[in-house]
Amino acid sequence: MTPTELLADVPLFAELTPDELAELTEASEIEELRRGDVLFHEDDPSDRLYVVVEGRIAIAKRSIDGRESVVALMESGDLFGEMPLFERLGRSAEARALEQSQVLVISYEPIRRVYESRPELLWGVVELLAGRLRSMDVALADTVFLDVTGRTAKRLVEMAGGSDEFNLPVTQEELAAMVGASRERVNKAIASFVRLGWIAQADRRYRITDREQLERRAR
């Protein structure tokens, strides 16, 4: 997929004309990342956004004592780093590569020019931000209404997608950060699923053996 095709598939840019997409493509560049590379830290100055070409990027928040919570996992085609484009503040979170990845980097300025010339496109921005708020509502509800075991079950179901067999795309520490609990408590939850016969596990390879029960525990 070319950078132009990648941008055309991003909801924020879906209504752009071919000329506008070409302008953004011209202003973009590919950045290669190794596992652990940090694109930006929370509160960093910001002047660009990113689209994942391949790999996985964790969007994370850190507490004052260094604990981490992974608030989003960005994969191929996902856009991130756009909030300061509209509010002109620093980064709201950290972005870190979870594996070898590629991202398409675009400066804010050519994007602002497009929106200033065609303000009706801002309805797409409203839709994007509404989607972000909806996701935050779900995450907040999970924190309030699901215990660690329930949140672990939900993350495993999400990572499996429609398949019963999958490789865990993150480490145990990263999974714990996504669940919002210690590694020990998440491992204990996974061990209980294995004991109950809901999943089978071999290192980072998982097989869901009772999807109905696992999904029920995730609600």
PDB file of C-alpha atoms in Angstrom:
ATOM      1  CA  MET A   1       0.000   0.000   0.000  1.00  0.00           C
ATOM      2  CA  THR A   2       1.365   3.406  -0.973  1.00  0.00           C
ATOM      3  CA  PRO A   3       1.377   6.336   1.508  1.00  0.00           C
ATOM      4  CA  THR A   4      -1.449   7.963  -0.467  1.00  0.00           C
ATOM      5  CA  GLU A   5      -3.569   4.793  -0.285  1.00  0.00           C
ATOM      6  CA  LEU A   6      -2.817   4.488   3.426  1.00  0.00           C
ATOM      7  CA  LEU A   7      -3.954   8.073   4.070  1.00  0.00           C
ATOM      8  CA  ALA A   8      -7.114   7.599   1.977  1.00  0.00           C
ATOM      9  CA  ASP A   9      -8.118   4.748   4.305  1.00  0.00           C
ATOM     10  CA  VAL A  10      -7.745   6.908   7.439  1.00  0.00           C
ATOM     11  CA  PRO A  11     -11.212   8.219   8.453  1.00  0.00           C
ATOM     12  CA  LEU A  12      -9.803  11.682   9.191  1.00  0.00           C
ATOM     13  CA  PHE A  13      -8.689  12.011   5.554  1.00  0.00           C
ATOM     14  CA  ALA A  14     -11.410   9.994   3.831  1.00  0.00           C
ATOM     15  CA  GLU A  15     -13.107  13.061   2.286  1.00  0.00           C
ATOM     16  CA  LEU A  16      -9.951  14.661   0.919  1.00  0.00           C
ATOM     17  CA  THR A  17      -9.559  15.120  -2.834  1.00  0.00           C
ATOM     18  CA  PRO A  18      -6.745  13.353  -4.702  1.00  0.00           C
ATOM     19  CA  ASP A  19      -4.853  16.662  -4.860  1.00  0.00           C
ATOM     20  CA  GLU A  20      -5.194  17.189  -1.105  1.00  0.00           C
ATOM     21  CA  LEU A  21      -4.058  13.632  -0.416  1.00  0.00           C
ATOM     22  CA  ALA A  22      -1.104  14.171  -2.728  1.00  0.00           C
ATOM     23  CA  GLU A  23      -0.176  17.338  -0.802  1.00  0.00           C
ATOM     24  CA  LEU A  24      -0.165  15.438   2.495  1.00  0.00           C
ATOM     25  CA  THR A  25       1.776  12.552   0.973  1.00  0.00           C
ATOM     26  CA  GLU A  26       4.387  14.990  -0.309  1.00  0.00           C
ATOM     27  CA  ALA A  27       4.775  16.369   3.216  1.00  0.00           C
ATOM     28  CA  SER A  28       5.028  12.927   4.830  1.00  0.00           C
ATOM     29  CA  GLU A  29       7.913  10.582   5.562  1.00  0.00           C
ATOM     30  CA  ILE A  30       8.332   7.010   6.775  1.00  0.00           C
ATOM     31  CA  GLU A  31      10.009   6.471  10.148  1.00  0.00           C
ATOM     32  CA  GLU A  32      11.418   3.080  11.110  1.00  0.00           C
ATOM     33  CA  LEU A  33      11.136   2.038  14.749  1.00  0.00           C
ATOM     34  CA  ARG A  34      12.661  -0.728  16.817  1.00  0.00           C
ATOM     35  CA  ARG A  35      10.936  -2.317  19.782  1.00  0.00           C
ATOM     36  CA  GLY A  36      11.038   0.114  22.705  1.00  0.00           C
ATOM     37  CA  ASP A  37      11.619   3.240  20.607  1.00  0.00           C
ATOM     38  CA  VAL A  38       9.638   6.201  21.986  1.00  0.00           C
ATOM     39  CA  LEU A  39       8.064   8.557  19.453  1.00  0.00           C
ATOM     40  CA  PHE A  40       7.119  11.110  22.097  1.00  0.00           C
ATOM     41  CA  HIS A  41       6.629  11.489  25.833  1.00  0.00           C
ATOM     42  CA  GLU A  42       3.700  13.003  27.684  1.00  0.00           C
ATOM     43  CA  ASP A  43       3.796  16.836  27.652  1.00  0.00           C
ATOM     44  CA  ASP A  44       6.345  16.945  24.794  1.00  0.00           C
ATOM     45  CA  PRO A  45       5.830  19.782  22.283  1.00  0.00           C
ATOM     46  CA  SER A  46       3.945  18.528  19.237  1.00  0.00           C
ATOM     47  CA  ASP A  47       3.951  19.388  15.544  1.00  0.00           C
ATOM     48  CA  ARG A  48       3.127  16.127  13.740  1.00  0.00           C
ATOM     49  CA  LEU A  49       0.782  13.171  13.686  1.00  0.00           C
ATOM     50  CA  TYR A  50       1.335   9.533  12.768  1.00  0.00           C
ATOM     51  CA  VAL A  51      -0.281   6.674  10.882  1.00  0.00           C
ATOM     52  CA  VAL A  52       0.886   3.130  11.573  1.00  0.00           C
ATOM     53  CA  VAL A  53       2.145   1.434   8.419  1.00  0.00           C
ATOM     54  CA  GLU A  54       3.041  -1.824  10.156  1.00  0.00           C
ATOM     55  CA  GLY A  55       3.737  -2.994  13.704  1.00  0.00           C
ATOM     56  CA  ARG A  56       2.152  -1.939  16.986  1.00  0.00           C
ATOM     57  CA  ILE A  57       2.402   1.294  18.971  1.00  0.00           C
ATOM     58  CA  ALA A  58       1.328   1.586  22.613  1.00  0.00           C
ATOM     59  CA  ILE A  59      -0.235   4.831  23.807  1.00  0.00           C
ATOM     60  CA  ALA A  60       0.499   4.977  27.528  1.00  0.00           C
ATOM     61  CA  LYS A  61       0.092   7.140  30.591  1.00  0.00           C
ATOM     62  CA  ARG A  62       2.445   7.040  33.568  1.00  0.00           C
ATOM     63  CA  SER A  63       1.723   7.796  37.207  1.00  0.00           C
ATOM     64  CA  ILE A  64       4.028   9.962  39.299  1.00  0.00           C
ATOM     65  CA  ASP A  65       5.611   6.812  40.764  1.00  0.00           C
ATOM     66  CA  GLY A  66       6.345   5.350  37.314  1.00  0.00           C
ATOM     67  CA  ARG A  67       3.464   2.897  36.933  1.00  0.00           C
ATOM     68  CA  GLU A  68       2.215   2.581  33.364  1.00  0.00           C
ATOM     69  CA  SER A  69      -1.264   2.211  31.920  1.00  0.00           C
ATOM     70  CA  VAL A  70      -1.591   1.394  28.214  1.00  0.00           C
ATOM     71  CA  VAL A  71      -4.695   3.314  27.138  1.00  0.00           C
ATOM     72  CA  ALA A  72      -4.649   2.314  23.442  1.00  0.00           C
ATOM     73  CA  LEU A  73      -2.910  -0.071  21.078  1.00  0.00           C
ATOM     74  CA  MET A  74      -2.363   1.292  17.568  1.00  0.00           C
ATOM     75  CA  GLU A  75      -1.969  -1.093  14.630  1.00  0.00           C
ATOM     76  CA  SER A  76      -1.724  -0.855  10.839  1.00  0.00           C
ATOM     77  CA  GLY A  77      -3.873   1.982   9.488  1.00  0.00           C
ATOM     78  CA  ASP A  78      -4.465   3.607  12.878  1.00  0.00           C
ATOM     79  CA  LEU A  79      -3.947   7.352  13.346  1.00  0.00           C
ATOM     80  CA  PHE A  80      -2.522   8.862  16.530  1.00  0.00           C
ATOM     81  CA  GLY A  81      -0.931  12.064  17.766  1.00  0.00           C
ATOM     82  CA  GLU A  82      -3.685  14.241  16.287  1.00  0.00           C
ATOM     83  CA  MET A  83      -5.056  15.916  19.430  1.00  0.00           C
ATOM     84  CA  PRO A  84      -2.504  18.777  19.614  1.00  0.00           C
ATOM     85  CA  LEU A  85      -3.314  19.592  15.977  1.00  0.00           C
ATOM     86  CA  PHE A  86      -6.621  21.006  17.227  1.00  0.00           C
ATOM     87  CA  GLU A  87      -5.847  22.159  20.777  1.00  0.00           C
ATOM     88  CA  ARG A  88      -2.226  23.361  20.303  1.00  0.00           C
ATOM     89  CA  LEU A  89      -1.044  21.798  23.569  1.00  0.00           C
ATOM     90  CA  GLY A  90       1.632  19.226  24.375  1.00  0.00           C
ATOM     91  CA  ARG A  91       1.311  15.470  24.075  1.00  0.00           C
ATOM     92  CA  SER A  92      -1.360  13.903  26.270  1.00  0.00           C
ATOM     93  CA  ALA A  93       0.420  10.531  26.535  1.00  0.00           C
ATOM     94  CA  GLU A  94       3.519   8.581  25.508  1.00  0.00           C
ATOM     95  CA  ALA A  95       3.813   6.620  22.258  1.00  0.00           C
ATOM     96  CA  ARG A  96       6.169   3.618  22.214  1.00  0.00           C
ATOM     97  CA  ALA A  97       6.819   0.863  19.663  1.00  0.00           C
ATOM     98  CA  LEU A  98       5.939  -2.592  20.992  1.00  0.00           C
ATOM     99  CA  GLU A  99       7.746  -4.277  18.110  1.00  0.00           C
ATOM    100  CA  GLN A 100       9.640  -3.363  14.955  1.00  0.00           C
ATOM    101  CA  SER A 101       7.310  -0.895  13.275  1.00  0.00           C
ATOM    102  CA  GLN A 102       6.911   1.699  10.559  1.00  0.00           C
ATOM    103  CA  VAL A 103       4.913   4.905  10.894  1.00  0.00           C
ATOM    104  CA  LEU A 104       4.001   7.585   8.384  1.00  0.00           C
ATOM    105  CA  VAL A 105       4.812  11.001   9.865  1.00  0.00           C
ATOM    106  CA  ILE A 106       2.969  14.146   8.725  1.00  0.00           C
ATOM    107  CA  SER A 107       3.538  17.696   9.912  1.00  0.00           C
ATOM    108  CA  TYR A 108       0.497  19.561  11.222  1.00  0.00           C
ATOM    109  CA  GLU A 109       0.912  22.572   8.934  1.00  0.00           C
ATOM    110  CA  PRO A 110      -0.199  21.057   5.592  1.00  0.00           C
ATOM    111  CA  ILE A 111      -3.160  19.437   7.379  1.00  0.00           C
ATOM    112  CA  ARG A 112      -4.184  22.803   8.885  1.00  0.00           C
ATOM    113  CA  ARG A 113      -4.028  24.363   5.421  1.00  0.00           C
ATOM    114  CA  VAL A 114      -6.446  21.767   4.069  1.00  0.00           C
ATOM    115  CA  TYR A 115      -8.942  22.339   6.900  1.00  0.00           C
ATOM    116  CA  GLU A 116      -8.656  26.109   6.673  1.00  0.00           C
ATOM    117  CA  SER A 117      -9.439  25.986   2.959  1.00  0.00           C
ATOM    118  CA  ARG A 118     -12.348  23.558   3.417  1.00  0.00           C
ATOM    119  CA  PRO A 119     -13.772  23.906   6.943  1.00  0.00           C
ATOM    120  CA  GLU A 120     -16.638  21.515   6.128  1.00  0.00           C
ATOM    121  CA  LEU A 121     -14.073  18.730   6.480  1.00  0.00           C
ATOM    122  CA  LEU A 122     -14.017  19.399  10.214  1.00  0.00           C
ATOM    123  CA  TRP A 123     -17.112  17.203  10.566  1.00  0.00           C
ATOM    124  CA  GLY A 124     -14.689  14.325  10.072  1.00  0.00           C
ATOM    125  CA  VAL A 125     -12.671  15.665  12.991  1.00  0.00           C
ATOM    126  CA  VAL A 126     -15.804  15.772  15.142  1.00  0.00           C
ATOM    127  CA  GLU A 127     -16.508  12.138  14.247  1.00  0.00           C
ATOM    128  CA  LEU A 128     -12.952  11.107  15.103  1.00  0.00           C
ATOM    129  CA  LEU A 129     -12.966  12.862  18.476  1.00  0.00           C
ATOM    130  CA  ALA A 130     -16.422  11.490  19.301  1.00  0.00           C
ATOM    131  CA  GLY A 131     -15.074   8.016  18.624  1.00  0.00           C
ATOM    132  CA  ARG A 132     -12.149   8.669  20.960  1.00  0.00           C
ATOM    133  CA  LEU A 133     -14.562   9.803  23.692  1.00  0.00           C
ATOM    134  CA  ARG A 134     -16.722   6.728  23.184  1.00  0.00           C
ATOM    135  CA  SER A 135     -13.661   4.489  23.598  1.00  0.00           C
ATOM    136  CA  MET A 136     -12.727   6.333  26.780  1.00  0.00           C
ATOM    137  CA  ASP A 137     -16.255   5.816  28.121  1.00  0.00           C
ATOM    138  CA  VAL A 138     -15.935   2.070  27.531  1.00  0.00           C
ATOM    139  CA  ALA A 139     -12.502   1.950  29.185  1.00  0.00           C
ATOM    140  CA  LEU A 140     -13.796   3.890  32.200  1.00  0.00           C
ATOM    141  CA  ALA A 141     -16.798   1.589  32.515  1.00  0.00           C
ATOM    142  CA  ASP A 142     -14.492  -1.446  32.383  1.00  0.00           C
ATOM    143  CA  THR A 143     -12.419  -0.015  35.215  1.00  0.00           C
ATOM    144  CA  VAL A 144     -15.517   0.576  37.348  1.00  0.00           C
ATOM    145  CA  PHE A 145     -17.572  -2.519  36.564  1.00  0.00           C
ATOM    146  CA  LEU A 146     -15.006  -5.242  35.732  1.00  0.00           C
ATOM    147  CA  ASP A 147     -12.478  -6.721  38.131  1.00  0.00           C
ATOM    148  CA  VAL A 148      -8.939  -7.664  37.034  1.00  0.00           C
ATOM    149  CA  THR A 149     -10.060 -11.124  35.916  1.00  0.00           C
ATOM    150  CA  GLY A 150     -12.871  -9.650  33.816  1.00  0.00           C
ATOM    151  CA  ARG A 151     -10.602  -7.039  32.224  1.00  0.00           C
ATOM    152  CA  THR A 152      -8.008  -9.722  31.432  1.00  0.00           C
ATOM    153  CA  ALA A 153     -10.662 -11.874  29.775  1.00  0.00           C
ATOM    154  CA  LYS A 154     -11.829  -8.891  27.716  1.00  0.00           C
ATOM    155  CA  ARG A 155      -8.311  -8.069  26.519  1.00  0.00           C
ATOM    156  CA  LEU A 156      -7.696 -11.685  25.469  1.00  0.00           C
ATOM    157  CA  VAL A 157     -10.978 -11.779  23.547  1.00  0.00           C
ATOM    158  CA  GLU A 158     -10.085  -8.475  21.822  1.00  0.00           C
ATOM    159  CA  MET A 159      -6.617  -9.704  20.850  1.00  0.00           C
ATOM    160  CA  ALA A 160      -7.986 -12.981  19.529  1.00  0.00           C
ATOM    161  CA  GLY A 161     -10.427 -11.168  17.258  1.00  0.00           C
ATOM    162  CA  GLY A 162     -12.518 -13.776  15.471  1.00  0.00           C
ATOM    163  CA  SER A 163      -9.880 -16.476  15.764  1.00  0.00           C
ATOM    164  CA  ASP A 164      -9.647 -19.099  18.495  1.00  0.00           C
ATOM    165  CA  GLU A 165      -5.859 -19.376  18.142  1.00  0.00           C
ATOM    166  CA  PHE A 166      -3.560 -16.374  18.391  1.00  0.00           C
ATOM    167  CA  ASN A 167      -0.152 -15.204  19.495  1.00  0.00           C
ATOM    168  CA  LEU A 168      -0.185 -12.630  22.292  1.00  0.00           C
ATOM    169  CA  PRO A 169       1.218  -9.532  20.532  1.00  0.00           C
ATOM    170  CA  VAL A 170       2.531  -7.980  23.757  1.00  0.00           C
ATOM    171  CA  THR A 171       4.631  -9.073  26.726  1.00  0.00           C
ATOM    172  CA  GLN A 172       3.101 -10.039  30.062  1.00  0.00           C
ATOM    173  CA  GLU A 173       4.170  -6.650  31.463  1.00  0.00           C
ATOM    174  CA  GLU A 174       2.507  -4.831  28.567  1.00  0.00           C
ATOM    175  CA  LEU A 175      -0.658  -6.906  28.898  1.00  0.00           C
ATOM    176  CA  ALA A 176      -0.750  -6.022  32.596  1.00  0.00           C
ATOM    177  CA  ALA A 177      -0.393  -2.325  31.704  1.00  0.00           C
ATOM    178  CA  MET A 178      -3.324  -2.645  29.293  1.00  0.00           C
ATOM    179  CA  VAL A 179      -5.450  -4.357  31.949  1.00  0.00           C
ATOM    180  CA  GLY A 180      -4.404  -1.810  34.586  1.00  0.00           C
ATOM    181  CA  ALA A 181      -3.118  -4.311  37.143  1.00  0.00           C
ATOM    182  CA  SER A 182       0.088  -5.979  38.264  1.00  0.00           C
ATOM    183  CA  ARG A 183       1.663  -8.730  36.182  1.00  0.00           C
ATOM    184  CA  GLU A 184       1.127 -11.171  39.030  1.00  0.00           C
ATOM    185  CA  ARG A 185      -2.642 -10.549  39.163  1.00  0.00           C
ATOM    186  CA  VAL A 186      -3.007 -10.821  35.378  1.00  0.00           C
ATOM    187  CA  ASN A 187      -0.994 -14.071  35.331  1.00  0.00           C
ATOM    188  CA  LYS A 188      -3.220 -15.390  38.106  1.00  0.00           C
ATOM    189  CA  ALA A 189      -6.309 -14.563  36.036  1.00  0.00           C
ATOM    190  CA  ILE A 190      -4.879 -16.327  32.966  1.00  0.00           C
ATOM    191  CA  ALA A 191      -3.956 -19.355  35.081  1.00  0.00           C
ATOM    192  CA  SER A 192      -7.569 -19.527  36.292  1.00  0.00           C
ATOM    193  CA  PHE A 193      -8.829 -19.517  32.677  1.00  0.00           C
ATOM    194  CA  VAL A 194      -6.476 -22.410  31.874  1.00  0.00           C
ATOM    195  CA  ARG A 195      -7.582 -24.324  34.978  1.00  0.00           C
ATOM    196  CA  LEU A 196     -11.256 -23.817  34.072  1.00  0.00           C
ATOM    197  CA  GLY A 197     -10.616 -25.079  30.544  1.00  0.00           C
ATOM    198  CA  TRP A 198     -11.491 -21.790  28.835  1.00  0.00           C
ATOM    199  CA  ILE A 199      -8.086 -21.342  27.182  1.00  0.00           C
ATOM    200  CA  ALA A 200      -4.920 -23.339  26.520  1.00  0.00           C
ATOM    201  CA  GLN A 201      -1.563 -21.584  26.678  1.00  0.00           C
ATOM    202  CA  ALA A 202       1.964 -22.367  25.522  1.00  0.00           C
ATOM    203  CA  ASP A 203       4.302 -19.395  26.064  1.00  0.00           C
ATOM    204  CA  ARG A 204       2.728 -16.552  24.021  1.00  0.00           C
ATOM    205  CA  ARG A 205       0.542 -18.901  21.979  1.00  0.00           C
ATOM    206  CA  TYR A 206      -3.093 -19.057  23.110  1.00  0.00           C
ATOM    207  CA  ARG A 207      -6.077 -21.157  22.066  1.00  0.00           C
ATOM    208  CA  ILE A 208      -9.601 -20.322  23.210  1.00  0.00           C
ATOM    209  CA  THR A 209     -11.331 -23.587  24.106  1.00  0.00           C
ATOM    210  CA  ASP A 210     -14.539 -22.145  25.597  1.00  0.00           C
ATOM    211  CA  ARG A 211     -15.260 -18.782  23.996  1.00  0.00           C
ATOM    212  CA  GLU A 212     -18.740 -18.526  25.488  1.00  0.00           C
ATOM    213  CA  GLN A 213     -17.456 -18.669  29.060  1.00  0.00           C
ATOM    214  CA  LEU A 214     -14.496 -16.357  28.365  1.00  0.00           C
ATOM    215  CA  GLU A 215     -16.737 -13.755  26.721  1.00  0.00           C
ATOM    216  CA  ARG A 216     -19.248 -14.045  29.563  1.00  0.00           C
ATOM    217  CA  ARG A 217     -16.459 -13.354  32.082  1.00  0.00           C
ATOM    218  CA  ALA A 218     -15.472 -10.294  30.031  1.00  0.00           C
ATOM    219  CA  ARG A 219     -18.894  -8.679  30.525  1.00  0.00           C
TER     220      ARG A 219
END
